Tab-separated table of N, CA and C in Angstrom:
chain	number	residue	atom	x	y	z
Q	245	MET	N	-7.909	-9.910	5.326
Q	245	MET	CA	-9.043	-9.035	5.565
Q	245	MET	C	-10.126	-9.344	4.540
Q	246	ILE	N	-11.339	-9.433	5.002
Q	246	ILE	CA	-12.479	-9.657	4.128
Q	246	ILE	C	-13.191	-8.311	3.941
Q	247	PHE	N	-13.569	-8.016	2.703
Q	247	PHE	CA	-14.241	-6.748	2.398
Q	247	PHE	C	-15.312	-6.990	1.352
Q	248	ALA	N	-16.202	-6.023	1.219
Q	248	ALA	CA	-17.312	-6.119	0.276
Q	248	ALA	C	-16.933	-5.455	-1.041
Q	249	ILE	N	-17.255	-6.130	-2.138
Q	249	ILE	CA	-16.946	-5.625	-3.475
Q	249	ILE	C	-18.256	-5.175	-4.118
Q	250	HIS	N	-18.286	-3.901	-4.529
Q	250	HIS	CA	-19.452	-3.316	-5.181
Q	250	HIS	C	-19.041	-2.750	-6.533
Q	251	GLN	N	-19.999	-2.658	-7.435
Q	251	GLN	CA	-19.758	-2.109	-8.766
Q	251	GLN	C	-20.730	-0.975	-9.017
Q	252	SER	N	-20.226	0.105	-9.614
Q	252	SER	CA	-21.076	1.223	-9.985
Q	252	SER	C	-21.959	0.818	-11.157
Q	253	ARG	N	-23.254	1.071	-11.053
Q	253	ARG	CA	-24.156	0.798	-12.184
Q	253	ARG	C	-23.981	1.871	-13.259
Q	254	LYS	N	-23.632	3.064	-12.845
Q	254	LYS	CA	-23.454	4.189	-13.767
Q	254	LYS	C	-22.156	4.045	-14.567
Q	255	ASN	N	-21.106	3.593	-13.906
Q	255	ASN	CA	-19.788	3.403	-14.518
Q	255	ASN	C	-19.334	1.975	-14.227
Q	256	PRO	N	-19.721	1.007	-15.050
Q	256	PRO	CA	-19.487	-0.399	-14.723
Q	256	PRO	C	-18.029	-0.834	-14.595
Q	257	THR	N	-17.084	-0.011	-14.995
Q	257	THR	CA	-15.678	-0.377	-14.785
Q	257	THR	C	-15.150	0.176	-13.463
Q	258	THR	N	-16.041	0.812	-12.689
Q	258	THR	CA	-15.657	1.378	-11.399
Q	258	THR	C	-16.155	0.473	-10.276
Q	259	TYR	N	-15.220	0.085	-9.434
Q	259	TYR	CA	-15.514	-0.792	-8.305
Q	259	TYR	C	-15.179	-0.065	-7.020
Q	260	VAL	N	-16.026	-0.261	-6.016
Q	260	VAL	CA	-15.773	0.321	-4.704
Q	260	VAL	C	-15.703	-0.833	-3.703
Q	261	PHE	N	-14.684	-0.766	-2.887
Q	261	PHE	CA	-14.437	-1.786	-1.876
Q	261	PHE	C	-14.734	-1.158	-0.522
Q	262	LEU	N	-15.561	-1.830	0.256
Q	262	LEU	CA	-16.016	-1.317	1.547
Q	262	LEU	C	-15.828	-2.384	2.617
Q	263	ARG	N	-15.768	-1.945	3.855
Q	263	ARG	CA	-15.631	-2.900	4.956
Q	263	ARG	C	-16.882	-3.755	5.108
Q	264	GLU	N	-18.042	-3.145	4.884
Q	264	GLU	CA	-19.313	-3.828	5.082
Q	264	GLU	C	-20.161	-3.760	3.811
Q	265	ARG	N	-20.924	-4.786	3.577
Q	265	ARG	CA	-21.827	-4.825	2.431
Q	265	ARG	C	-22.834	-3.673	2.512
Q	266	ASP	N	-22.956	-2.935	1.412
Q	266	ASP	CA	-23.938	-1.866	1.239
Q	266	ASP	C	-23.791	-0.690	2.200
Q	267	ASP	N	-22.682	-0.585	2.917
Q	267	ASP	CA	-22.463	0.547	3.823
Q	267	ASP	C	-21.653	1.616	3.088
Q	268	LEU	N	-22.354	2.537	2.452
Q	268	LEU	CA	-21.703	3.589	1.679
Q	268	LEU	C	-21.337	4.798	2.522
Q	269	SER	N	-21.558	4.743	3.813
Q	269	SER	CA	-21.317	5.903	4.679
Q	269	SER	C	-19.876	6.421	4.655
Q	270	PRO	N	-18.849	5.586	4.443
Q	270	PRO	CA	-17.488	6.142	4.387
Q	270	PRO	C	-17.207	6.980	3.131
Q	271	LEU	N	-18.037	6.849	2.098
Q	271	LEU	CA	-17.793	7.566	0.841
Q	271	LEU	C	-18.189	9.037	0.948
Q	272	PRO	N	-17.323	9.938	0.534
Q	272	PRO	CA	-17.704	11.353	0.472
Q	272	PRO	C	-18.872	11.535	-0.500
Q	273	GLU	N	-19.704	12.523	-0.247
Q	273	GLU	CA	-20.910	12.752	-1.049
Q	273	GLU	C	-20.596	12.856	-2.543
Q	274	GLY	N	-19.550	13.574	-2.918
Q	274	GLY	CA	-19.205	13.735	-4.331
Q	274	GLY	C	-18.911	12.412	-5.008
Q	275	ILE	N	-18.247	11.516	-4.309
Q	275	ILE	CA	-17.948	10.200	-4.873
Q	275	ILE	C	-19.223	9.385	-4.990
Q	276	ARG	N	-20.097	9.465	-3.991
Q	276	ARG	CA	-21.374	8.739	-4.065
Q	276	ARG	C	-22.179	9.177	-5.280
Q	277	GLU	N	-22.205	10.491	-5.525
Q	277	GLU	CA	-22.934	11.003	-6.683
Q	277	GLU	C	-22.314	10.512	-7.985
Q	278	GLU	N	-20.995	10.520	-8.045
Q	278	GLU	CA	-20.298	10.076	-9.248
Q	278	GLU	C	-20.532	8.590	-9.528
Q	279	LEU	N	-20.583	7.779	-8.487
Q	279	LEU	CA	-20.820	6.348	-8.656
Q	279	LEU	C	-22.252	6.042	-9.058
Q	280	GLY	N	-23.187	6.851	-8.586
Q	280	GLY	CA	-24.595	6.523	-8.784
Q	280	GLY	C	-24.946	5.323	-7.928
Q	281	LYS	N	-25.916	4.560	-8.355
Q	281	LYS	CA	-26.278	3.356	-7.611
Q	281	LYS	C	-25.173	2.328	-7.785
Q	282	VAL	N	-24.925	1.594	-6.712
Q	282	VAL	CA	-23.942	0.523	-6.765
Q	282	VAL	C	-24.644	-0.791	-6.482
Q	283	ARG	N	-24.051	-1.848	-6.977
Q	283	ARG	CA	-24.596	-3.165	-6.664
Q	283	ARG	C	-23.525	-3.995	-5.997
Q	284	PHE	N	-23.943	-4.740	-5.023
Q	284	PHE	CA	-23.049	-5.638	-4.309
Q	284	PHE	C	-22.745	-6.814	-5.224
Q	285	LEU	N	-21.458	-7.136	-5.381
Q	285	LEU	CA	-21.066	-8.296	-6.175
Q	285	LEU	C	-20.817	-9.512	-5.297
Q	286	ARG	N	-19.942	-9.330	-4.305
Q	286	ARG	CA	-19.622	-10.438	-3.406
Q	286	ARG	C	-18.674	-9.955	-2.317
Q	287	MET	N	-18.468	-10.821	-1.327
Q	287	MET	CA	-17.450	-10.575	-0.323
Q	287	MET	C	-16.136	-11.122	-0.872
Q	288	SER	N	-15.058	-10.506	-0.464
Q	288	SER	CA	-13.738	-10.942	-0.933
Q	288	SER	C	-13.350	-12.256	-0.266
Q	289	ARG	N	-12.244	-12.779	-0.737
Q	289	ARG	CA	-11.620	-13.959	-0.135
Q	289	ARG	C	-10.224	-13.548	0.320
Q	290	GLU	N	-9.536	-14.433	0.976
Q	290	GLU	CA	-8.144	-14.161	1.325
Q	290	GLU	C	-7.362	-13.962	0.031
Q	291	LYS	N	-6.293	-13.192	0.083
Q	291	LYS	CA	-5.545	-12.811	-1.112
Q	291	LYS	C	-5.185	-14.012	-1.993
Q	292	GLU	N	-4.739	-15.082	-1.398
Q	292	GLU	CA	-4.301	-16.249	-2.162
Q	292	GLU	C	-5.436	-16.888	-2.951
Q	293	ALA	N	-6.665	-16.711	-2.518
Q	293	ALA	CA	-7.821	-17.321	-3.179
Q	293	ALA	C	-8.569	-16.344	-4.086
Q	294	GLU	N	-8.094	-15.097	-4.157
Q	294	GLU	CA	-8.771	-14.054	-4.944
Q	294	GLU	C	-8.474	-14.175	-6.430
Q	295	THR	N	-9.291	-13.482	-7.217
Q	295	THR	CA	-9.035	-13.398	-8.647
Q	295	THR	C	-7.710	-12.666	-8.854
Q	296	PRO	N	-7.038	-12.894	-9.965
Q	296	PRO	CA	-5.762	-12.206	-10.205
Q	296	PRO	C	-5.885	-10.678	-10.164
Q	297	ALA	N	-6.979	-10.138	-10.693
Q	297	ALA	CA	-7.151	-8.681	-10.712
Q	297	ALA	C	-7.198	-8.109	-9.304
Q	298	ILE	N	-7.970	-8.720	-8.439
Q	298	ILE	CA	-8.072	-8.217	-7.062
Q	298	ILE	C	-6.801	-8.545	-6.283
Q	299	ALA	N	-6.260	-9.730	-6.463
Q	299	ALA	CA	-5.036	-10.104	-5.747
Q	299	ALA	C	-3.912	-9.119	-6.035
Q	300	SER	N	-3.821	-8.639	-7.278
Q	300	SER	CA	-2.742	-7.704	-7.629
Q	300	SER	C	-2.915	-6.341	-6.964
Q	301	LYS	N	-4.123	-6.013	-6.554
Q	301	LYS	CA	-4.409	-4.730	-5.902
Q	301	LYS	C	-4.751	-4.895	-4.427
Q	302	TYR	N	-4.632	-6.096	-3.915
Q	302	TYR	CA	-5.107	-6.424	-2.566
Q	302	TYR	C	-4.548	-5.487	-1.500
Q	303	GLN	N	-3.240	-5.279	-1.511
Q	303	GLN	CA	-2.626	-4.429	-0.481
Q	303	GLN	C	-3.129	-2.994	-0.583
Q	304	GLU	N	-3.286	-2.479	-1.795
Q	304	GLU	CA	-3.842	-1.127	-1.988
Q	304	GLU	C	-5.252	-1.038	-1.418
Q	305	ILE	N	-6.061	-2.058	-1.686
Q	305	ILE	CA	-7.448	-2.077	-1.198
Q	305	ILE	C	-7.461	-2.061	0.320
Q	306	VAL	N	-6.678	-2.940	0.933
Q	306	VAL	CA	-6.626	-3.021	2.401
Q	306	VAL	C	-6.148	-1.694	2.986
Q	307	GLN	N	-5.140	-1.085	2.375
Q	307	GLN	CA	-4.647	0.197	2.876
Q	307	GLN	C	-5.716	1.288	2.751
Q	308	GLY	N	-6.410	1.340	1.621
Q	308	GLY	CA	-7.486	2.319	1.441
Q	308	GLY	C	-8.592	2.137	2.461
Q	309	LEU	N	-8.942	0.890	2.722
Q	309	LEU	CA	-9.967	0.612	3.739
Q	309	LEU	C	-9.510	1.082	5.108
Q	310	GLY	N	-8.244	0.867	5.415
Q	310	GLY	CA	-7.710	1.304	6.707
Q	310	GLY	C	-7.615	2.813	6.815
Q	311	ASP	N	-7.186	3.470	5.738
Q	311	ASP	CA	-6.990	4.925	5.758
Q	311	ASP	C	-8.294	5.714	5.651
Q	312	ARG	N	-9.183	5.274	4.735
Q	312	ARG	CA	-10.386	6.054	4.416
Q	312	ARG	C	-11.693	5.333	4.693
Q	313	GLY	N	-11.622	4.020	4.817
Q	313	GLY	CA	-12.844	3.243	4.987
Q	313	GLY	C	-13.421	2.770	3.658
Q	314	TYR	N	-12.758	3.085	2.545
Q	314	TYR	CA	-13.192	2.633	1.220
Q	314	TYR	C	-11.992	2.673	0.282
Q	315	HIS	N	-12.144	2.014	-0.850
Q	315	HIS	CA	-11.129	2.091	-1.903
Q	315	HIS	C	-11.841	1.990	-3.242
Q	316	LEU	N	-11.457	2.826	-4.185
Q	316	LEU	CA	-12.031	2.827	-5.533
Q	316	LEU	C	-10.999	2.358	-6.541
Q	317	ILE	N	-11.459	1.587	-7.508
Q	317	ILE	CA	-10.612	1.199	-8.637
Q	317	ILE	C	-11.439	1.309	-9.906
Q	318	VAL	N	-10.857	1.918	-10.923
Q	318	VAL	CA	-11.472	1.941	-12.253
Q	318	VAL	C	-10.618	1.027	-13.122
Q	319	TRP	N	-11.228	-0.045	-13.593
Q	319	TRP	CA	-10.530	-1.014	-14.418
Q	319	TRP	C	-11.002	-0.916	-15.861
Q	320	ALA	N	-10.074	-1.095	-16.770
Q	320	ALA	CA	-10.474	-1.305	-18.165
Q	320	ALA	C	-11.156	-2.663	-18.190
Q	321	SER	N	-12.124	-2.856	-19.040
Q	321	SER	CA	-12.938	-4.069	-19.006
Q	321	SER	C	-12.122	-5.352	-19.100
Q	322	GLN	N	-11.040	-5.369	-19.868
Q	322	GLN	CA	-10.262	-6.596	-19.985
Q	322	GLN	C	-9.444	-6.890	-18.733
Q	323	ASP	N	-9.276	-5.904	-17.835
Q	323	ASP	CA	-8.492	-6.105	-16.617
Q	323	ASP	C	-9.329	-6.520	-15.416
Q	324	SER	N	-10.628	-6.529	-15.541
Q	324	SER	CA	-11.485	-6.642	-14.361
Q	324	SER	C	-11.985	-8.042	-14.079
Q	325	ASN	N	-11.198	-9.037	-14.202
Q	325	ASN	CA	-11.629	-10.419	-14.052
Q	325	ASN	C	-12.214	-10.696	-12.675
Q	326	ILE	N	-13.243	-9.945	-12.311
Q	326	ILE	CA	-13.903	-10.138	-11.019
Q	326	ILE	C	-15.094	-11.049	-11.258
Q	327	LYS	N	-15.077	-12.177	-10.595
Q	327	LYS	CA	-16.163	-13.126	-10.764
Q	327	LYS	C	-17.152	-12.956	-9.632
Q	328	ARG	N	-18.408	-12.969	-9.962
Q	328	ARG	CA	-19.456	-12.839	-8.964
Q	328	ARG	C	-19.757	-14.199	-8.374
Q	329	GLY	N	-20.125	-14.162	-7.086
Q	329	GLY	CA	-20.578	-15.389	-6.452
Q	329	GLY	C	-19.559	-16.083	-5.630
């Protein structure tokens, strides 16, 4: 499954995974407010080609997308080896 990876500008260790780039409609209003503005980082890759940080959470992300239409992760900065581009 390919999904869009966004980062909260307000809380830079908070990442939101969405089915579509910049489509925040699945997020409840309270979560949108807490995130503030988000920036699109990149589209995901297949699990085998993903960064170790995302690959380790891949199944959780896919399940969250299926259940709610979004998935949130708050990473400590040293755990977030998400590369842009």
